[in-house]
Amino acid sequence: MRVTVCLPEGAARWAADLQRALGPQATVEPWQAGQAPADYAVLWKPPAEFLTAQPKLKALFAAGAGVDALRALPLPPGVPLVRLEDAGMGVQMAEYVLHALLRWYRGFDRYANQAAAAAWWPQPPQRKADWTVGLLGYGQLAQPVAQALRGLGFPVQAWARTQREADLPLFAGPAGLAPFLRSSRVLVALLPLTEATRGLINAERLGQLPDQAYLINVARGGLVVEADLLAALDSGRLAGAALDVCTPEPAPPNHPFWRHPRIQLTPHIAAATLLEEAVVQIAAKIRALEAGQPISGVVGADGY
């Protein structure tokens, strides 16, 4: 069994760790042009020639949770694309969302401005019951976020494409989106970027949020119509936004998000792939496929 690792950086480390995890029944190598075709590939941002040199792949494993960039490539037909499921990213995502929410909810930005002016002005406390957090998307990475938020006493609800059992209020489908938005004081974007979700957070959807709502986007910049977001912020309809993603990335120096007083922008760091956890997960799935067993995390035709 041959496994190739094609990454912009760190391929040798991934290959060495995956070799140890799979053992002697596998040959795992960083990809190089002219290499023998592989049975399995771990990849991220591969060059065009990589895919044309792989005629016998059984599965492609993304080295990250988001797969929209990979789905845009001419992937081999019939070869499953498998995303990472959590692999340590859920806790990081929860940390980011908690930090962004608490900074706004507790007014820490306001206190920083007051401190710069040597102003001692305590503000009245907020009621958490008035700060319902809506998770736009309720996949695997959203669940640690919900758990962390509820652990601090925030009301949490979610929206998903389809109705299913959940341990929180769950809105579903197109009919559930507007009532979900109307009752979300804080909106956390956690959806993958697909044909159906691109531009989903537009003027209409922002207008359905409560007045002075707050947006946290830890998913993909393409979910948001940026001009509509800026208009909602400038009009005062939206209180602010914490954004870990934007379009394009990296954000150029003249991107309006850098300078907007109501936006906190970070460079796509909400949740990074943790190598050890990712290798354990990928190795287990390769062994399952070799044994003819089903695996989770296979990306569907709709990007989910």
PDB file of C-alpha atoms in Angstrom:
ATOM      1  CA  MET A   1       0.000   0.000   0.000  1.00  0.00           C
ATOM      2  CA  ARG A   2       1.425   3.350  -1.058  1.00  0.00           C
ATOM      3  CA  VAL A   3       0.450   6.650   0.556  1.00  0.00           C
ATOM      4  CA  THR A   4       1.627  10.006  -0.718  1.00  0.00           C
ATOM      5  CA  VAL A   5       1.552  13.334   1.129  1.00  0.00           C
ATOM      6  CA  CYS A   6       1.262  16.489  -0.982  1.00  0.00           C
ATOM      7  CA  LEU A   7       1.325  19.658   1.119  1.00  0.00           C
ATOM      8  CA  PRO A   8       2.773  23.148   0.573  1.00  0.00           C
ATOM      9  CA  GLU A   9       4.922  22.663   3.686  1.00  0.00           C
ATOM     10  CA  GLY A  10       5.529  20.025   6.330  1.00  0.00           C
ATOM     11  CA  ALA A  11       4.993  17.034   4.012  1.00  0.00           C
ATOM     12  CA  ALA A  12       8.046  15.179   5.324  1.00  0.00           C
ATOM     13  CA  ARG A  13       6.858  15.415   8.925  1.00  0.00           C
ATOM     14  CA  TRP A  14       3.344  14.283   7.998  1.00  0.00           C
ATOM     15  CA  ALA A  15       4.750  11.375   5.982  1.00  0.00           C
ATOM     16  CA  ALA A  16       7.049  10.242   8.798  1.00  0.00           C
ATOM     17  CA  ASP A  17       4.264  10.351  11.391  1.00  0.00           C
ATOM     18  CA  LEU A  18       1.801   8.600   9.093  1.00  0.00           C
ATOM     19  CA  GLN A  19       4.398   5.916   8.331  1.00  0.00           C
ATOM     20  CA  ARG A  20       4.773   5.210  12.042  1.00  0.00           C
ATOM     21  CA  ALA A  21       0.991   5.084  12.468  1.00  0.00           C
ATOM     22  CA  LEU A  22       0.408   2.691   9.554  1.00  0.00           C
ATOM     23  CA  GLY A  23       3.435   0.464  10.103  1.00  0.00           C
ATOM     24  CA  PRO A  24       5.387  -1.700   7.668  1.00  0.00           C
ATOM     25  CA  GLN A  25       2.383  -2.642   5.506  1.00  0.00           C
ATOM     26  CA  ALA A  26       2.478   0.882   4.061  1.00  0.00           C
ATOM     27  CA  THR A  27       5.009   2.994   2.213  1.00  0.00           C
ATOM     28  CA  VAL A  28       4.393   6.670   2.991  1.00  0.00           C
ATOM     29  CA  GLU A  29       6.371   9.368   1.190  1.00  0.00           C
ATOM     30  CA  PRO A  30       6.172  13.088   0.465  1.00  0.00           C
ATOM     31  CA  TRP A  31       5.040  13.514  -3.112  1.00  0.00           C
ATOM     32  CA  GLN A  32       7.589  14.231  -5.820  1.00  0.00           C
ATOM     33  CA  ALA A  33       7.082  14.416  -9.574  1.00  0.00           C
ATOM     34  CA  GLY A  34       7.756  11.057 -11.194  1.00  0.00           C
ATOM     35  CA  GLN A  35       6.920   9.081  -8.062  1.00  0.00           C
ATOM     36  CA  ALA A  36       5.014   5.807  -8.382  1.00  0.00           C
ATOM     37  CA  PRO A  37       1.221   6.269  -8.174  1.00  0.00           C
ATOM     38  CA  ALA A  38      -0.283   6.012  -4.701  1.00  0.00           C
ATOM     39  CA  ASP A  39      -3.294   4.196  -3.287  1.00  0.00           C
ATOM     40  CA  TYR A  40      -4.095   7.021  -0.875  1.00  0.00           C
ATOM     41  CA  ALA A  41      -3.173  10.698  -0.797  1.00  0.00           C
ATOM     42  CA  VAL A  42      -3.110  13.298   1.945  1.00  0.00           C
ATOM     43  CA  LEU A  43      -3.180  16.696   0.312  1.00  0.00           C
ATOM     44  CA  TRP A  44      -3.655  20.438   0.613  1.00  0.00           C
ATOM     45  CA  LYS A  45      -3.227  22.942  -2.230  1.00  0.00           C
ATOM     46  CA  PRO A  46      -1.671  20.361  -4.600  1.00  0.00           C
ATOM     47  CA  PRO A  47      -0.042  21.433  -7.880  1.00  0.00           C
ATOM     48  CA  ALA A  48      -2.006  20.635 -11.029  1.00  0.00           C
ATOM     49  CA  GLU A  49       0.348  17.832 -12.066  1.00  0.00           C
ATOM     50  CA  PHE A  50      -0.225  15.949  -8.829  1.00  0.00           C
ATOM     51  CA  LEU A  51      -3.741  14.768  -9.660  1.00  0.00           C
ATOM     52  CA  THR A  52      -2.896  13.795 -13.232  1.00  0.00           C
ATOM     53  CA  ALA A  53      -0.109  11.564 -11.873  1.00  0.00           C
ATOM     54  CA  GLN A  54      -2.458   9.558  -9.606  1.00  0.00           C
ATOM     55  CA  PRO A  55      -4.468   7.055 -11.703  1.00  0.00           C
ATOM     56  CA  LYS A  56      -5.077   4.444  -8.962  1.00  0.00           C
ATOM     57  CA  LEU A  57      -6.209   6.425  -5.915  1.00  0.00           C
ATOM     58  CA  LYS A  58      -8.729   4.790  -3.585  1.00  0.00           C
ATOM     59  CA  ALA A  59      -9.304   7.918  -1.475  1.00  0.00           C
ATOM     60  CA  LEU A  60      -8.125  11.500  -0.991  1.00  0.00           C
ATOM     61  CA  PHE A  61      -7.699  12.854   2.534  1.00  0.00           C
ATOM     62  CA  ALA A  62      -7.832  16.602   3.104  1.00  0.00           C
ATOM     63  CA  ALA A  63      -5.288  17.871   5.620  1.00  0.00           C
ATOM     64  CA  GLY A  64      -7.881  20.271   7.014  1.00  0.00           C
ATOM     65  CA  ALA A  65     -11.582  20.548   7.799  1.00  0.00           C
ATOM     66  CA  GLY A  66     -12.506  22.900   4.939  1.00  0.00           C
ATOM     67  CA  VAL A  67     -12.595  21.259   1.518  1.00  0.00           C
ATOM     68  CA  ASP A  68     -14.004  23.968  -0.769  1.00  0.00           C
ATOM     69  CA  ALA A  69     -10.603  24.664  -2.373  1.00  0.00           C
ATOM     70  CA  LEU A  70     -10.034  20.966  -3.039  1.00  0.00           C
ATOM     71  CA  ARG A  71     -13.518  20.494  -4.481  1.00  0.00           C
ATOM     72  CA  ALA A  72     -12.729  23.199  -7.028  1.00  0.00           C
ATOM     73  CA  LEU A  73      -9.931  21.025  -8.454  1.00  0.00           C
ATOM     74  CA  PRO A  74     -10.430  18.357 -11.154  1.00  0.00           C
ATOM     75  CA  LEU A  75     -10.568  15.501  -8.647  1.00  0.00           C
ATOM     76  CA  PRO A  76     -10.546  11.928  -9.989  1.00  0.00           C
ATOM     77  CA  PRO A  77     -14.157  10.824 -10.574  1.00  0.00           C
ATOM     78  CA  GLY A  78     -15.448   8.249  -8.133  1.00  0.00           C
ATOM     79  CA  VAL A  79     -12.600   8.752  -5.652  1.00  0.00           C
ATOM     80  CA  PRO A  80     -13.934   9.791  -2.234  1.00  0.00           C
ATOM     81  CA  LEU A  81     -12.676  13.020  -0.700  1.00  0.00           C
ATOM     82  CA  VAL A  82     -12.458  12.720   3.086  1.00  0.00           C
ATOM     83  CA  ARG A  83     -12.355  15.713   5.414  1.00  0.00           C
ATOM     84  CA  LEU A  84     -10.768  15.847   8.840  1.00  0.00           C
ATOM     85  CA  GLU A  85     -13.344  15.530  11.596  1.00  0.00           C
ATOM     86  CA  ASP A  86     -12.377  17.753  14.495  1.00  0.00           C
ATOM     87  CA  ALA A  87      -8.797  16.444  15.086  1.00  0.00           C
ATOM     88  CA  GLY A  88      -8.361  18.982  17.864  1.00  0.00           C
ATOM     89  CA  MET A  89      -9.928  21.853  15.927  1.00  0.00           C
ATOM     90  CA  GLY A  90     -13.243  21.915  17.785  1.00  0.00           C
ATOM     91  CA  VAL A  91     -11.717  23.071  21.060  1.00  0.00           C
ATOM     92  CA  GLN A  92      -9.723  25.772  19.276  1.00  0.00           C
ATOM     93  CA  MET A  93     -12.888  26.947  17.523  1.00  0.00           C
ATOM     94  CA  ALA A  94     -14.685  27.105  20.869  1.00  0.00           C
ATOM     95  CA  GLU A  95     -11.835  29.163  22.350  1.00  0.00           C
ATOM     96  CA  TYR A  96     -12.020  31.655  19.483  1.00  0.00           C
ATOM     97  CA  VAL A  97     -15.799  32.038  19.643  1.00  0.00           C
ATOM     98  CA  LEU A  98     -15.754  32.420  23.429  1.00  0.00           C
ATOM     99  CA  HIS A  99     -13.035  35.055  23.253  1.00  0.00           C
ATOM    100  CA  ALA A 100     -14.847  37.046  20.568  1.00  0.00           C
ATOM    101  CA  LEU A 101     -18.198  36.814  22.349  1.00  0.00           C
ATOM    102  CA  LEU A 102     -16.885  37.689  25.804  1.00  0.00           C
ATOM    103  CA  ARG A 103     -14.916  40.624  24.446  1.00  0.00           C
ATOM    104  CA  TRP A 104     -18.129  42.100  23.068  1.00  0.00           C
ATOM    105  CA  TYR A 105     -20.553  40.943  25.757  1.00  0.00           C
ATOM    106  CA  ARG A 106     -18.376  42.233  28.601  1.00  0.00           C
ATOM    107  CA  GLY A 107     -17.439  45.446  26.763  1.00  0.00           C
ATOM    108  CA  PHE A 108     -13.689  44.878  26.924  1.00  0.00           C
ATOM    109  CA  ASP A 109     -13.098  46.896  23.738  1.00  0.00           C
ATOM    110  CA  ARG A 110     -14.971  49.797  25.317  1.00  0.00           C
ATOM    111  CA  TYR A 111     -12.899  49.497  28.497  1.00  0.00           C
ATOM    112  CA  ALA A 112      -9.680  49.460  26.449  1.00  0.00           C
ATOM    113  CA  ASN A 113     -10.704  52.742  24.825  1.00  0.00           C
ATOM    114  CA  GLN A 114     -11.596  54.187  28.227  1.00  0.00           C
ATOM    115  CA  ALA A 115      -8.250  53.109  29.652  1.00  0.00           C
ATOM    116  CA  ALA A 116      -6.448  54.891  26.830  1.00  0.00           C
ATOM    117  CA  ALA A 117      -8.287  58.064  27.922  1.00  0.00           C
ATOM    118  CA  ALA A 118      -7.685  57.379  31.650  1.00  0.00           C
ATOM    119  CA  ALA A 119     -11.464  57.155  32.133  1.00  0.00           C
ATOM    120  CA  TRP A 120     -12.870  55.075  35.024  1.00  0.00           C
ATOM    121  CA  TRP A 121     -16.459  54.395  33.920  1.00  0.00           C
ATOM    122  CA  PRO A 122     -17.903  51.036  35.012  1.00  0.00           C
ATOM    123  CA  GLN A 123     -20.757  49.855  32.787  1.00  0.00           C
ATOM    124  CA  PRO A 124     -23.888  48.041  34.034  1.00  0.00           C
ATOM    125  CA  PRO A 125     -23.787  44.232  33.683  1.00  0.00           C
ATOM    126  CA  GLN A 126     -25.600  42.440  30.855  1.00  0.00           C
ATOM    127  CA  ARG A 127     -28.114  39.596  31.202  1.00  0.00           C
ATOM    128  CA  LYS A 128     -26.947  36.436  29.469  1.00  0.00           C
ATOM    129  CA  ALA A 129     -30.579  35.504  28.908  1.00  0.00           C
ATOM    130  CA  ASP A 130     -30.688  38.395  26.411  1.00  0.00           C
ATOM    131  CA  TRP A 131     -27.695  37.072  24.450  1.00  0.00           C
ATOM    132  CA  THR A 132     -28.903  34.037  22.557  1.00  0.00           C
ATOM    133  CA  VAL A 133     -26.085  32.674  20.405  1.00  0.00           C
ATOM    134  CA  GLY A 134     -27.111  31.154  17.078  1.00  0.00           C
ATOM    135  CA  LEU A 135     -24.777  28.632  15.457  1.00  0.00           C
ATOM    136  CA  LEU A 136     -25.250  28.796  11.694  1.00  0.00           C
ATOM    137  CA  GLY A 137     -24.285  25.201  10.991  1.00  0.00           C
ATOM    138  CA  TYR A 138     -24.283  22.354  13.484  1.00  0.00           C
ATOM    139  CA  GLY A 139     -21.658  19.895  12.302  1.00  0.00           C
ATOM    140  CA  GLN A 140     -18.928  18.249  14.312  1.00  0.00           C
ATOM    141  CA  LEU A 141     -16.885  21.409  14.911  1.00  0.00           C
ATOM    142  CA  ALA A 142     -19.953  23.304  16.131  1.00  0.00           C
ATOM    143  CA  GLN A 143     -20.683  20.931  18.978  1.00  0.00           C
ATOM    144  CA  PRO A 144     -17.680  21.841  21.180  1.00  0.00           C
ATOM    145  CA  VAL A 145     -18.587  25.496  20.562  1.00  0.00           C
ATOM    146  CA  ALA A 146     -22.134  24.895  21.797  1.00  0.00           C
ATOM    147  CA  GLN A 147     -20.893  22.996  24.841  1.00  0.00           C
ATOM    148  CA  ALA A 148     -18.466  25.775  25.810  1.00  0.00           C
ATOM    149  CA  LEU A 149     -21.073  28.510  25.391  1.00  0.00           C
ATOM    150  CA  ARG A 150     -23.678  26.661  27.419  1.00  0.00           C
ATOM    151  CA  GLY A 151     -21.069  25.976  30.085  1.00  0.00           C
ATOM    152  CA  LEU A 152     -20.899  29.746  30.640  1.00  0.00           C
ATOM    153  CA  GLY A 153     -24.666  30.089  30.749  1.00  0.00           C
ATOM    154  CA  PHE A 154     -25.393  31.507  27.290  1.00  0.00           C
ATOM    155  CA  PRO A 155     -28.602  30.367  25.548  1.00  0.00           C
ATOM    156  CA  VAL A 156     -27.533  28.508  22.399  1.00  0.00           C
ATOM    157  CA  GLN A 157     -29.521  27.475  19.338  1.00  0.00           C
ATOM    158  CA  ALA A 158     -28.472  26.176  15.925  1.00  0.00           C
ATOM    159  CA  TRP A 159     -29.529  25.978  12.299  1.00  0.00           C
ATOM    160  CA  ALA A 160     -28.862  22.954  10.080  1.00  0.00           C
ATOM    161  CA  ARG A 161     -29.824  21.979   6.549  1.00  0.00           C
ATOM    162  CA  THR A 162     -31.994  19.109   7.741  1.00  0.00           C
ATOM    163  CA  GLN A 163     -33.871  18.349  10.941  1.00  0.00           C
ATOM    164  CA  ARG A 164     -32.282  15.842  13.285  1.00  0.00           C
ATOM    165  CA  GLU A 165     -32.033  15.025  16.957  1.00  0.00           C
ATOM    166  CA  ALA A 166     -30.105  17.645  18.909  1.00  0.00           C
ATOM    167  CA  ASP A 167     -29.571  18.598  22.528  1.00  0.00           C
ATOM    168  CA  LEU A 168     -30.421  22.252  21.849  1.00  0.00           C
ATOM    169  CA  PRO A 169     -33.098  24.158  19.914  1.00  0.00           C
ATOM    170  CA  LEU A 170     -32.471  23.286  16.262  1.00  0.00           C
ATOM    171  CA  PHE A 171     -33.978  25.136  13.307  1.00  0.00           C
ATOM    172  CA  ALA A 172     -33.756  23.372   9.959  1.00  0.00           C
ATOM    173  CA  GLY A 173     -34.006  23.981   6.258  1.00  0.00           C
ATOM    174  CA  PRO A 174     -34.917  27.136   4.349  1.00  0.00           C
ATOM    175  CA  ALA A 175     -38.115  27.617   6.349  1.00  0.00           C
ATOM    176  CA  GLY A 176     -36.215  27.604   9.625  1.00  0.00           C
ATOM    177  CA  LEU A 177     -33.558  30.122   8.669  1.00  0.00           C
ATOM    178  CA  ALA A 178     -35.499  33.382   9.157  1.00  0.00           C
ATOM    179  CA  PRO A 179     -36.905  32.508  12.617  1.00  0.00           C
ATOM    180  CA  PHE A 180     -33.449  31.282  13.644  1.00  0.00           C
ATOM    181  CA  LEU A 181     -31.878  34.587  12.614  1.00  0.00           C
ATOM    182  CA  ARG A 182     -34.583  36.703  14.236  1.00  0.00           C
ATOM    183  CA  SER A 183     -33.817  35.146  17.627  1.00  0.00           C
ATOM    184  CA  SER A 184     -29.981  35.143  17.421  1.00  0.00           C
ATOM    185  CA  ARG A 185     -28.385  38.121  19.204  1.00  0.00           C
ATOM    186  CA  VAL A 186     -24.982  36.694  18.229  1.00  0.00           C
ATOM    187  CA  LEU A 187     -24.579  34.816  14.937  1.00  0.00           C
ATOM    188  CA  VAL A 188     -21.668  32.378  14.626  1.00  0.00           C
ATOM    189  CA  ALA A 189     -20.992  31.223  11.056  1.00  0.00           C
ATOM    190  CA  LEU A 190     -19.829  27.590  10.996  1.00  0.00           C
ATOM    191  CA  LEU A 191     -21.020  26.382   7.591  1.00  0.00           C
ATOM    192  CA  PRO A 192     -18.810  24.944   4.854  1.00  0.00           C
ATOM    193  CA  LEU A 193     -18.529  26.996   1.675  1.00  0.00           C
ATOM    194  CA  THR A 194     -20.643  25.369  -1.031  1.00  0.00           C
ATOM    195  CA  GLU A 195     -22.672  26.504  -3.999  1.00  0.00           C
ATOM    196  CA  ALA A 196     -25.682  26.768  -1.680  1.00  0.00           C
ATOM    197  CA  THR A 197     -23.958  28.715   1.111  1.00  0.00           C
ATOM    198  CA  ARG A 198     -21.878  31.195  -0.890  1.00  0.00           C
ATOM    199  CA  GLY A 199     -23.164  34.681  -0.071  1.00  0.00           C
ATOM    200  CA  LEU A 200     -25.733  33.297   2.368  1.00  0.00           C
ATOM    201  CA  ILE A 201     -25.042  36.077   4.883  1.00  0.00           C
ATOM    202  CA  ASN A 202     -26.266  38.963   2.762  1.00  0.00           C
ATOM    203  CA  ALA A 203     -28.291  42.131   3.332  1.00  0.00           C
ATOM    204  CA  GLU A 204     -31.539  40.194   3.617  1.00  0.00           C
ATOM    205  CA  ARG A 205     -30.208  37.769   6.243  1.00  0.00           C
ATOM    206  CA  LEU A 206     -28.368  40.468   8.181  1.00  0.00           C
ATOM    207  CA  GLY A 207     -31.609  42.442   8.227  1.00  0.00           C
ATOM    208  CA  GLN A 208     -33.369  39.490   9.867  1.00  0.00           C
ATOM    209  CA  LEU A 209     -31.047  39.570  12.880  1.00  0.00           C
ATOM    210  CA  PRO A 210     -32.097  41.542  15.971  1.00  0.00           C
ATOM    211  CA  ASP A 211     -31.027  45.164  16.055  1.00  0.00           C
ATOM    212  CA  GLN A 212     -27.430  45.515  17.290  1.00  0.00           C
ATOM    213  CA  ALA A 213     -26.630  41.837  16.701  1.00  0.00           C
ATOM    214  CA  TYR A 214     -23.026  40.667  16.514  1.00  0.00           C
ATOM    215  CA  LEU A 215     -21.443  38.426  13.855  1.00  0.00           C
ATOM    216  CA  ILE A 216     -18.619  35.935  14.390  1.00  0.00           C
ATOM    217  CA  ASN A 217     -17.340  34.177  11.247  1.00  0.00           C
ATOM    218  CA  VAL A 218     -14.933  31.292  11.807  1.00  0.00           C
ATOM    219  CA  ALA A 219     -15.876  29.381   8.643  1.00  0.00           C
ATOM    220  CA  ARG A 220     -15.221  30.884   5.200  1.00  0.00           C
ATOM    221  CA  GLY A 221     -15.150  34.455   3.937  1.00  0.00           C
ATOM    222  CA  GLY A 222     -17.299  33.537   0.943  1.00  0.00           C
ATOM    223  CA  LEU A 223     -20.306  32.963   3.192  1.00  0.00           C
ATOM    224  CA  VAL A 224     -20.572  36.727   3.662  1.00  0.00           C
ATOM    225  CA  VAL A 225     -21.405  39.412   1.095  1.00  0.00           C
ATOM    226  CA  GLU A 226     -18.789  41.831   2.381  1.00  0.00           C
ATOM    227  CA  ALA A 227     -20.366  44.988   0.957  1.00  0.00           C
ATOM    228  CA  ASP A 228     -23.632  44.110   2.708  1.00  0.00           C
ATOM    229  CA  LEU A 229     -21.824  43.494   5.991  1.00  0.00           C
ATOM    230  CA  LEU A 230     -20.042  46.843   5.779  1.00  0.00           C
ATOM    231  CA  ALA A 231     -23.327  48.604   5.016  1.00  0.00           C
ATOM    232  CA  ALA A 232     -25.027  46.980   8.025  1.00  0.00           C
ATOM    233  CA  LEU A 233     -22.145  48.040  10.281  1.00  0.00           C
ATOM    234  CA  ASP A 234     -21.993  51.587   8.913  1.00  0.00           C
ATOM    235  CA  SER A 235     -25.747  52.064   9.361  1.00  0.00           C
ATOM    236  CA  GLY A 236     -25.540  50.915  12.983  1.00  0.00           C
ATOM    237  CA  ARG A 237     -27.925  48.033  12.297  1.00  0.00           C
ATOM    238  CA  LEU A 238     -25.199  45.541  13.217  1.00  0.00           C
ATOM    239  CA  ALA A 239     -23.153  46.205  16.348  1.00  0.00           C
ATOM    240  CA  GLY A 240     -19.903  44.618  15.219  1.00  0.00           C
ATOM    241  CA  ALA A 241     -18.144  41.586  13.811  1.00  0.00           C
ATOM    242  CA  ALA A 242     -15.274  39.299  14.723  1.00  0.00           C
ATOM    243  CA  LEU A 243     -13.961  37.794  11.490  1.00  0.00           C
ATOM    244  CA  ASP A 244     -11.306  35.108  11.148  1.00  0.00           C
ATOM    245  CA  VAL A 245     -11.863  34.846   7.398  1.00  0.00           C
ATOM    246  CA  CYS A 246     -12.447  37.156   4.456  1.00  0.00           C
ATOM    247  CA  THR A 247     -12.171  37.372   0.675  1.00  0.00           C
ATOM    248  CA  PRO A 248      -9.503  37.247  -0.592  1.00  0.00           C
ATOM    249  CA  GLU A 249      -7.026  35.697   1.827  1.00  0.00           C
ATOM    250  CA  PRO A 250      -4.581  36.949   2.866  1.00  0.00           C
ATOM    251  CA  ALA A 251      -6.466  40.228   3.171  1.00  0.00           C
ATOM    252  CA  PRO A 252      -4.539  42.894   1.215  1.00  0.00           C
ATOM    253  CA  PRO A 253      -3.471  46.057   3.072  1.00  0.00           C
ATOM    254  CA  ASN A 254      -6.312  48.052   1.499  1.00  0.00           C
ATOM    255  CA  HIS A 255      -9.044  45.598   2.541  1.00  0.00           C
ATOM    256  CA  PRO A 256     -11.725  47.619   4.402  1.00  0.00           C
ATOM    257  CA  PHE A 257     -11.918  45.059   7.214  1.00  0.00           C
ATOM    258  CA  TRP A 258      -8.483  46.114   8.491  1.00  0.00           C
ATOM    259  CA  ARG A 259      -9.606  49.651   9.218  1.00  0.00           C
ATOM    260  CA  HIS A 260     -13.263  49.358  10.156  1.00  0.00           C
ATOM    261  CA  PRO A 261     -13.777  50.385  13.806  1.00  0.00           C
ATOM    262  CA  ARG A 262     -16.445  47.728  14.372  1.00  0.00           C
ATOM    263  CA  ILE A 263     -14.509  44.773  12.914  1.00  0.00           C
ATOM    264  CA  GLN A 264     -11.908  42.599  14.589  1.00  0.00           C
ATOM    265  CA  LEU A 265     -10.024  40.689  11.870  1.00  0.00           C
ATOM    266  CA  THR A 266      -7.663  37.770  12.487  1.00  0.00           C
ATOM    267  CA  PRO A 267      -5.648  35.831   9.838  1.00  0.00           C
ATOM    268  CA  HIS A 268      -7.597  32.539   9.657  1.00  0.00           C
ATOM    269  CA  ILE A 269      -6.255  31.168  12.929  1.00  0.00           C
ATOM    270  CA  ALA A 270      -9.453  30.119  14.723  1.00  0.00           C
ATOM    271  CA  ALA A 271      -8.642  26.408  14.372  1.00  0.00           C
ATOM    272  CA  ALA A 272      -5.433  24.919  12.985  1.00  0.00           C
ATOM    273  CA  THR A 273      -4.902  21.277  12.101  1.00  0.00           C
ATOM    274  CA  LEU A 274      -3.115  19.407  14.900  1.00  0.00           C
ATOM    275  CA  LEU A 275      -0.702  16.971  13.279  1.00  0.00           C
ATOM    276  CA  GLU A 276      -0.793  14.125  15.792  1.00  0.00           C
ATOM    277  CA  GLU A 277      -4.577  14.013  16.027  1.00  0.00           C
ATOM    278  CA  ALA A 278      -4.947  14.300  12.255  1.00  0.00           C
ATOM    279  CA  VAL A 279      -2.498  11.457  11.576  1.00  0.00           C
ATOM    280  CA  VAL A 280      -4.258   9.124  14.013  1.00  0.00           C
ATOM    281  CA  GLN A 281      -7.599   9.822  12.332  1.00  0.00           C
ATOM    282  CA  ILE A 282      -6.323   9.421   8.765  1.00  0.00           C
ATOM    283  CA  ALA A 283      -4.434   6.217   9.567  1.00  0.00           C
ATOM    284  CA  ALA A 284      -7.533   4.693  11.183  1.00  0.00           C
ATOM    285  CA  LYS A 285      -9.628   5.514   8.123  1.00  0.00           C
ATOM    286  CA  ILE A 286      -7.058   4.077   5.712  1.00  0.00           C
ATOM    287  CA  ARG A 287      -7.010   0.843   7.719  1.00  0.00           C
ATOM    288  CA  ALA A 288     -10.822   0.755   7.667  1.00  0.00           C
ATOM    289  CA  LEU A 289     -10.941   1.245   3.901  1.00  0.00           C
ATOM    290  CA  GLU A 290      -8.347  -1.479   3.382  1.00  0.00           C
ATOM    291  CA  ALA A 291     -10.560  -3.794   5.465  1.00  0.00           C
ATOM    292  CA  GLY A 292     -13.611  -2.901   3.380  1.00  0.00           C
ATOM    293  CA  GLN A 293     -15.277  -1.005   6.214  1.00  0.00           C
ATOM    294  CA  PRO A 294     -17.250   2.267   5.889  1.00  0.00           C
ATOM    295  CA  ILE A 295     -15.745   5.509   7.162  1.00  0.00           C
ATOM    296  CA  SER A 296     -17.173   8.874   8.204  1.00  0.00           C
ATOM    297  CA  GLY A 297     -16.139  12.267   6.893  1.00  0.00           C
ATOM    298  CA  VAL A 298     -16.661  11.511   3.185  1.00  0.00           C
ATOM    299  CA  VAL A 299     -17.617  14.754   1.424  1.00  0.00           C
ATOM    300  CA  GLY A 300     -20.875  14.568  -0.512  1.00  0.00           C
ATOM    301  CA  ALA A 301     -21.581  16.011  -3.926  1.00  0.00           C
ATOM    302  CA  ASP A 302     -23.078  19.103  -2.249  1.00  0.00           C
ATOM    303  CA  GLY A 303     -19.889  19.805  -0.267  1.00  0.00           C
ATOM    304  CA  TYR A 304     -21.158  18.499   3.087  1.00  0.00           C
TER     305      TYR A 304
END
